[in-house]
mmCIF file of C-alpha atoms and ligand atoms in Angstrom:
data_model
loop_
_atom_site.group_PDB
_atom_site.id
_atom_site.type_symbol
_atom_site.label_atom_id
_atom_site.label_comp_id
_atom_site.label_asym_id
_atom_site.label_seq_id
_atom_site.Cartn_x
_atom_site.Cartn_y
_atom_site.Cartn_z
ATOM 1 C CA UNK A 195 104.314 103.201 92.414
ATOM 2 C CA UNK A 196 101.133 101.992 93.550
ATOM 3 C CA UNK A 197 97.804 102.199 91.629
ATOM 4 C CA UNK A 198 94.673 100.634 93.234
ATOM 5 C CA UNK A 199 92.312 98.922 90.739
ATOM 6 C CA UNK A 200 88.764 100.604 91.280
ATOM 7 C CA UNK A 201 87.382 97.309 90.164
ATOM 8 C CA UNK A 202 87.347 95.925 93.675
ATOM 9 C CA UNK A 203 85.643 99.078 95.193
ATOM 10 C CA UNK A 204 81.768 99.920 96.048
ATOM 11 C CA UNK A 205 80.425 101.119 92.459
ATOM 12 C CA UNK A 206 77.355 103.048 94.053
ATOM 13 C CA UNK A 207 80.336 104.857 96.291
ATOM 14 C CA UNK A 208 82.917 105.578 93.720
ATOM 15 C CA UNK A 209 83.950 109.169 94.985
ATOM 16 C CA UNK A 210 83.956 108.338 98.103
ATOM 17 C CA UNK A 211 86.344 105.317 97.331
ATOM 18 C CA UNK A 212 88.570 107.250 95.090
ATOM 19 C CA UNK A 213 89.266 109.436 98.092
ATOM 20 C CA UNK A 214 90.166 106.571 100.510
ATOM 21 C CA UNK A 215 93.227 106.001 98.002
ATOM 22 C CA UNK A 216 94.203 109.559 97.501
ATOM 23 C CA UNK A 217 98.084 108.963 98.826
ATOM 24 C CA UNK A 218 97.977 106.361 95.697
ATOM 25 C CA UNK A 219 100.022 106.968 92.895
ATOM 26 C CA UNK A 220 97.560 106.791 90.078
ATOM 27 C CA UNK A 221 94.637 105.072 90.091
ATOM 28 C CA UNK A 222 93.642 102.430 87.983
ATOM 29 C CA UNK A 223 90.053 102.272 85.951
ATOM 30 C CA UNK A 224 89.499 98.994 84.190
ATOM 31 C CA UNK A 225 87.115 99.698 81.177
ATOM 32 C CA UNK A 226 85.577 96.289 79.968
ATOM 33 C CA UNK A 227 83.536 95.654 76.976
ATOM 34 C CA UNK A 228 82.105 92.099 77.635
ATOM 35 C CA UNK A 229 83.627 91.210 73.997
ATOM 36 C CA UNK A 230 87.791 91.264 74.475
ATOM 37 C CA UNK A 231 86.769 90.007 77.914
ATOM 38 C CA UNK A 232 83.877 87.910 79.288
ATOM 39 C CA UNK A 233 82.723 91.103 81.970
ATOM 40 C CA UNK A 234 81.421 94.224 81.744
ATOM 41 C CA UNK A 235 82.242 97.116 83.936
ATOM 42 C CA UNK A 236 82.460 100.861 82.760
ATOM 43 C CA UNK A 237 83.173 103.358 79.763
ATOM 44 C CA UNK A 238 83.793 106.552 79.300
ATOM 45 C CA UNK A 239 80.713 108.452 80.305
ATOM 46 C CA UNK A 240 81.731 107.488 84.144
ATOM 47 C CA UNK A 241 85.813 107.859 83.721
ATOM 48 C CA UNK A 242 84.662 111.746 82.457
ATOM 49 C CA UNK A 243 82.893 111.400 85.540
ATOM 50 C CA UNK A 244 85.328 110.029 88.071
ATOM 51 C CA UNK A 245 88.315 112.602 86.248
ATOM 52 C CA UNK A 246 85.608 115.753 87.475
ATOM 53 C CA UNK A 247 86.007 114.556 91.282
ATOM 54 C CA UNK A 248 89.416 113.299 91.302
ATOM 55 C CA UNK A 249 93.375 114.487 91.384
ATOM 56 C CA UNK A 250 94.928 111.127 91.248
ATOM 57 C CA UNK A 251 96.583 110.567 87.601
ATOM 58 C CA UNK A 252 94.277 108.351 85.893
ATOM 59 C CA UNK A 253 95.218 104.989 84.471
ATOM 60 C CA UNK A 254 92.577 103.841 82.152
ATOM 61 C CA UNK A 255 93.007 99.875 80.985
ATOM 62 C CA UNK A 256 90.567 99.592 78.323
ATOM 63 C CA UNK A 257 90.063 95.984 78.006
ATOM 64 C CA UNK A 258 88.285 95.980 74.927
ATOM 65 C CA UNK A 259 87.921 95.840 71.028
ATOM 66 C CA UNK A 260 88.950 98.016 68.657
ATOM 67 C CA UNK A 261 90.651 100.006 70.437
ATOM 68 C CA UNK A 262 92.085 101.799 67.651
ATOM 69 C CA UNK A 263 88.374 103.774 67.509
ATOM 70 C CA UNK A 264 87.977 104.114 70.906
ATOM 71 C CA UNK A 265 90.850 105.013 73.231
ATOM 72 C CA UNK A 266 91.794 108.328 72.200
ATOM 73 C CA UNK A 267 88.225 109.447 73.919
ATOM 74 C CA UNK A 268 89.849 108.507 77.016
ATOM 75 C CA UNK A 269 93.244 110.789 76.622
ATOM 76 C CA UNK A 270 90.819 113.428 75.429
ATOM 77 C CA UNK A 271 88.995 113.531 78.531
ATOM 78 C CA UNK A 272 91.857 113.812 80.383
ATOM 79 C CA UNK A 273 93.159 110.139 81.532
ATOM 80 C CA UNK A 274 96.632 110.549 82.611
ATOM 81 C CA UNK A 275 97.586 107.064 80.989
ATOM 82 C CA UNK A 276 95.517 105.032 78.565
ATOM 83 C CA UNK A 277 96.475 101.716 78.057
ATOM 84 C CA UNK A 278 95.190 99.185 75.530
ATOM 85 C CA UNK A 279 95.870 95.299 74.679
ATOM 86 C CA UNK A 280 98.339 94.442 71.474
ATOM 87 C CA UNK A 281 95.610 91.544 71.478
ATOM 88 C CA UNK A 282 93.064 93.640 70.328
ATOM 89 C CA UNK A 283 94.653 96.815 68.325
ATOM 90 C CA UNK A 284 94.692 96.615 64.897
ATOM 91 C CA UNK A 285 97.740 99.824 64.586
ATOM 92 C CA UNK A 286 99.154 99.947 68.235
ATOM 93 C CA UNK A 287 101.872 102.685 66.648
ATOM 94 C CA UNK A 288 99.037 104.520 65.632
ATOM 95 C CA UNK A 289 97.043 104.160 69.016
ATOM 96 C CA UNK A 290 100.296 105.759 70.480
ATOM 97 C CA UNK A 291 100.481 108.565 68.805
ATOM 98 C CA UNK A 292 96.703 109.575 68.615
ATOM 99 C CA UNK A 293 96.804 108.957 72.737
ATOM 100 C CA UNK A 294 100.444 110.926 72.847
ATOM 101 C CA UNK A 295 98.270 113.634 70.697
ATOM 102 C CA UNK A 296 95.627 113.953 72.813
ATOM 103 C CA UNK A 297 97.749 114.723 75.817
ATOM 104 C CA UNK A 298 98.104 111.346 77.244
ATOM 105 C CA UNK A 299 100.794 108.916 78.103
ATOM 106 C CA UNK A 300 100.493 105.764 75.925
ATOM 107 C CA UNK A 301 100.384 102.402 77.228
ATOM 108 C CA UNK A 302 100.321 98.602 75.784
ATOM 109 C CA UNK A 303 99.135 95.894 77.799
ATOM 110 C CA UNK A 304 100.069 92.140 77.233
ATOM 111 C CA UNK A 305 97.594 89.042 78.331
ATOM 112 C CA UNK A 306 99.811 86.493 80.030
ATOM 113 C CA UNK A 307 100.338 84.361 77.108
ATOM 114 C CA UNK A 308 101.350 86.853 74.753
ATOM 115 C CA UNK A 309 104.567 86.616 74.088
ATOM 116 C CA UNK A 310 106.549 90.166 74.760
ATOM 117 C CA UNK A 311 109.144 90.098 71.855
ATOM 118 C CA UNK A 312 106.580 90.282 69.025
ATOM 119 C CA UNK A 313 105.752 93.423 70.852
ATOM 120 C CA UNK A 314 108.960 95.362 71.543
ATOM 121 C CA UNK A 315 109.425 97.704 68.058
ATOM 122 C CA UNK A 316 105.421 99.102 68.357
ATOM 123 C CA UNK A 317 106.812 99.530 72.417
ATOM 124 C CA UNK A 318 109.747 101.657 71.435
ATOM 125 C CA UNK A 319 106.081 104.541 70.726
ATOM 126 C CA UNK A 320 105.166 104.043 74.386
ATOM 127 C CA UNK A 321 105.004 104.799 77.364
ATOM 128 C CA UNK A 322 103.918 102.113 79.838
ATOM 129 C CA UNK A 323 103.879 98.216 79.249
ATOM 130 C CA UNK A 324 100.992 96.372 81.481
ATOM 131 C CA UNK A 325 102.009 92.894 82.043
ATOM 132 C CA UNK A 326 99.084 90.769 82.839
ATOM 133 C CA UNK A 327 99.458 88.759 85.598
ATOM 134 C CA UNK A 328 96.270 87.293 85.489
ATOM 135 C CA UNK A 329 93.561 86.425 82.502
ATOM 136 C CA UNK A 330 92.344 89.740 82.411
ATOM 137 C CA UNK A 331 88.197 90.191 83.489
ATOM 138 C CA UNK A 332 88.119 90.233 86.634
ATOM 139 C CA UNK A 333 89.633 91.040 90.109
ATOM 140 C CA UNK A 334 90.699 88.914 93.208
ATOM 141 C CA UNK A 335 92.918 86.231 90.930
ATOM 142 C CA UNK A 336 95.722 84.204 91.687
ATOM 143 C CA UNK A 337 98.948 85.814 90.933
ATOM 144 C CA UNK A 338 100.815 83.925 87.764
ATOM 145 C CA UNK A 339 104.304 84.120 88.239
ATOM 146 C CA UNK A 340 105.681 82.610 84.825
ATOM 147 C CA UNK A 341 105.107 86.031 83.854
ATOM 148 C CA UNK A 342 108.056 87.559 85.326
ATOM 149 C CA UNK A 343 110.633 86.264 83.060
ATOM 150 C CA UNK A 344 108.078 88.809 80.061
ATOM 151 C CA UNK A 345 108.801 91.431 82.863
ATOM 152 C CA UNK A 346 112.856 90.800 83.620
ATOM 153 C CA UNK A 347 113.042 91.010 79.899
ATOM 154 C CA UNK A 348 111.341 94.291 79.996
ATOM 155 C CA UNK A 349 113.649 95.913 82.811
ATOM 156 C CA UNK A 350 116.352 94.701 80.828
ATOM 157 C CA UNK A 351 115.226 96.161 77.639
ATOM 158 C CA UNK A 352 115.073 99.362 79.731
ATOM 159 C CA UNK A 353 117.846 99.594 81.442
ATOM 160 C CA UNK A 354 119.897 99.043 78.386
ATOM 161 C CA UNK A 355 118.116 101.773 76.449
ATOM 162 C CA UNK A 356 116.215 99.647 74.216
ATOM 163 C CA UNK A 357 112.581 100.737 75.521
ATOM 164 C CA UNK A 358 111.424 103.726 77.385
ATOM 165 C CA UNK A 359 108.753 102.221 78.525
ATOM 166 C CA UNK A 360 107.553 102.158 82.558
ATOM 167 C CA UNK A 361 106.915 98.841 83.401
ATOM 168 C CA UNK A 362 103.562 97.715 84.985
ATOM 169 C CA UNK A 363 102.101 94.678 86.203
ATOM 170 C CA UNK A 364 97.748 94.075 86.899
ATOM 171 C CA UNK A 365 96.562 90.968 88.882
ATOM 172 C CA UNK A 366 97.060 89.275 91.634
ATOM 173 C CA UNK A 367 99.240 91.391 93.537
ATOM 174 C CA UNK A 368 99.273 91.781 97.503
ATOM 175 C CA UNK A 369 101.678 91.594 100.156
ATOM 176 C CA UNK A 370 103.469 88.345 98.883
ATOM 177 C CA UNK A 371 103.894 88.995 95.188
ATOM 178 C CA UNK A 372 104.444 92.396 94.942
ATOM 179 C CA UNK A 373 107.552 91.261 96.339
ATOM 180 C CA UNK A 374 108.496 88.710 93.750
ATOM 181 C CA UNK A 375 107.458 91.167 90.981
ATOM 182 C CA UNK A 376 109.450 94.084 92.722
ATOM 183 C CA UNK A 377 112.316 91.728 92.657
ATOM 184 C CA UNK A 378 112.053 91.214 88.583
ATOM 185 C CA UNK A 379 111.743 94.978 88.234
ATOM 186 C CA UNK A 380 108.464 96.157 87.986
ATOM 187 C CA UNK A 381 107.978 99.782 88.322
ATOM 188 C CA UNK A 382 104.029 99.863 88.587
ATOM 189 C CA UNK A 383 101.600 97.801 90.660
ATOM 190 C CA UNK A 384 97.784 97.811 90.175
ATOM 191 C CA UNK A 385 96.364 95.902 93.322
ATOM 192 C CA UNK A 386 92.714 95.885 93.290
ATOM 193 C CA UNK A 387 91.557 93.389 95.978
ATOM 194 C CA UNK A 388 94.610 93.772 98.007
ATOM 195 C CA UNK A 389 93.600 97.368 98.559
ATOM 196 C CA UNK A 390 90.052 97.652 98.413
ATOM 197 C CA UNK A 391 89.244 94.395 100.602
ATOM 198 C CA UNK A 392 91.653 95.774 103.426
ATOM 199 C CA UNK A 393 90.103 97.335 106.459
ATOM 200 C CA UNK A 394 92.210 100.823 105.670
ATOM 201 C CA UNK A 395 92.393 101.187 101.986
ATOM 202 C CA UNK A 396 95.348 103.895 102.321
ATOM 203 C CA UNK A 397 97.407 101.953 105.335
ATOM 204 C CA UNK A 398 97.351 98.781 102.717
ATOM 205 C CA UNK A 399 98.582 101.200 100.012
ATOM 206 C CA UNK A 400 101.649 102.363 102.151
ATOM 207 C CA UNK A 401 102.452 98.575 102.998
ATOM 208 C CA UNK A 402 102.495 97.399 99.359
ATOM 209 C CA UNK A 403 104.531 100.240 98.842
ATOM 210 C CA UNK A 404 106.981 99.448 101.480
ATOM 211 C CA UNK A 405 107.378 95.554 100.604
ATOM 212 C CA UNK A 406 108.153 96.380 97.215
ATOM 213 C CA UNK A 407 110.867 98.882 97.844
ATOM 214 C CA UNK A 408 112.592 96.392 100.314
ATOM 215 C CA UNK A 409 112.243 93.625 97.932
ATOM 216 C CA UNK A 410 114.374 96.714 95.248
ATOM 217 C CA UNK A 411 116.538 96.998 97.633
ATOM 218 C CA UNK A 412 117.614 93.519 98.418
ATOM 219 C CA UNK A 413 116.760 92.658 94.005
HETATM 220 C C1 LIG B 1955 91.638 92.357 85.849
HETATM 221 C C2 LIG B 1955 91.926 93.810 86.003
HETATM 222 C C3 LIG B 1955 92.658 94.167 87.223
HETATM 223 C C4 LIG B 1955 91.974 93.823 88.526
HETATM 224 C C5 LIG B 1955 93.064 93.385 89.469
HETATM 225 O O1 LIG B 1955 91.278 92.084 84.560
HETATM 226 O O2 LIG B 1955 92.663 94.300 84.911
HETATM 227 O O3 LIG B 1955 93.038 95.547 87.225
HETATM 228 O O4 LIG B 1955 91.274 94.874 89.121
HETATM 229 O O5 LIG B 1955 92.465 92.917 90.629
HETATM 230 P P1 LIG B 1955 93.302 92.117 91.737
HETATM 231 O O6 LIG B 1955 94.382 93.042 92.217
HETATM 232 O O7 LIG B 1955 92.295 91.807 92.775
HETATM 233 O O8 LIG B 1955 93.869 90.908 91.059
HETATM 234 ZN ZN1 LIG B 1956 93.473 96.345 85.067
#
């Protein structure tokens, strides 16, 4: 699955972008508070917005504080996924179930030096985990690969019944490393830059798409 980051698109055009990515997956809305992360982007007034003139299942990644008071908003509005940072919740099994409440699927996001283990009995009440593969804040960021082992031990977890979780990675990606992260068993790429900085938004889509199932295949 592929889920272009909006961050990288033209803000004064944002219909108009969400409809250059509508073969995507989901698409990915990265709600930043300017306190959990040095930037500032968007909050719910303009997902409620963006939900009214879209199809595309929603992925909201609030990075921000206290999530615990905030996120269900997002699930009530009608986000298809919310996802927030174990940094920054206070009662992630609580988050889970307010968002799984609301209607939403629950998701827990992990900065790339969080350690995932810490982590894995508040995952068993989720739905999605979103790796970081960058410090999260802003787009068009190197890809950090010593996250993958967080991510094999994810799959693994998964594949042995342990979590239920789908398993997501945000930063960096494009045609090079979404191979290397297909090949440690991600399920879920946001690509922001990768996407939105091509010439034809929904040809790059179908290419990321391609790489990573051939790099499956040969995993
Ligand atoms: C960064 C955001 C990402 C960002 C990814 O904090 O969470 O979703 O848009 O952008 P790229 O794909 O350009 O690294
Ligand atoms: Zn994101």
């Amino acid at each position: 699955m592929i889920a272009p980051s909006i961050l990288s698109a033209d803000f004064a055009r944002l219909a108009d972008e969400l409809e250059a990515v509508e073969g995507s997956d989901w698409v990915h809305v990265d709600v930043m508070d300017a306190h959990f992360v040095p930037n500032l982007t968007l909050g719910l007034p303009v997902v409620e917005a963006l939900l009214k003139v879209t199809d595309i299942p929603m992925d909201c990644h609030l990075m921000i504080d206290d999530p615990d008071r905030w996120a269900v908003g997002y699930a009530e509005a009608g986000a298809y996924n919310v996802t927030v940072h174990a940094e920054a919740a206070a009662d992630p099994v609580k988050i889970a179930r307010d968002l799984r409440a609301a209607g939403a699927k629950a998701g827990l996001s992990i900065k790339p030096g969080t350690p995932l283990d810490p982590w894995v009995p508040a995952l068993k009440h989720y739905d999605t985990l979103l790796v970081m593969s960058v410090e999260p804040g802003f787009g068009g960021q190197s890809f950090m690969a010593d996250v993958l082992g967080k991510v094999r031990t994810a799959r693994r977890l998964v594949d042995t019944g342990h979590l239920n979780v789908l398993v997501e990675i945000d930063g960096g990606i494009n045609s090079d490393t979404i191979e290397l992260a297909a090949e440690a068993g991600v399920d879920c790429f946001v690509a922001g830059s990768a996407v939105y900085n091509a010439d034809d938004p929904a040809k790059a889509i179908t290419a990321l798409r391609d790489r990573a199932a051939r790099a499956k295949e040969g995993a």
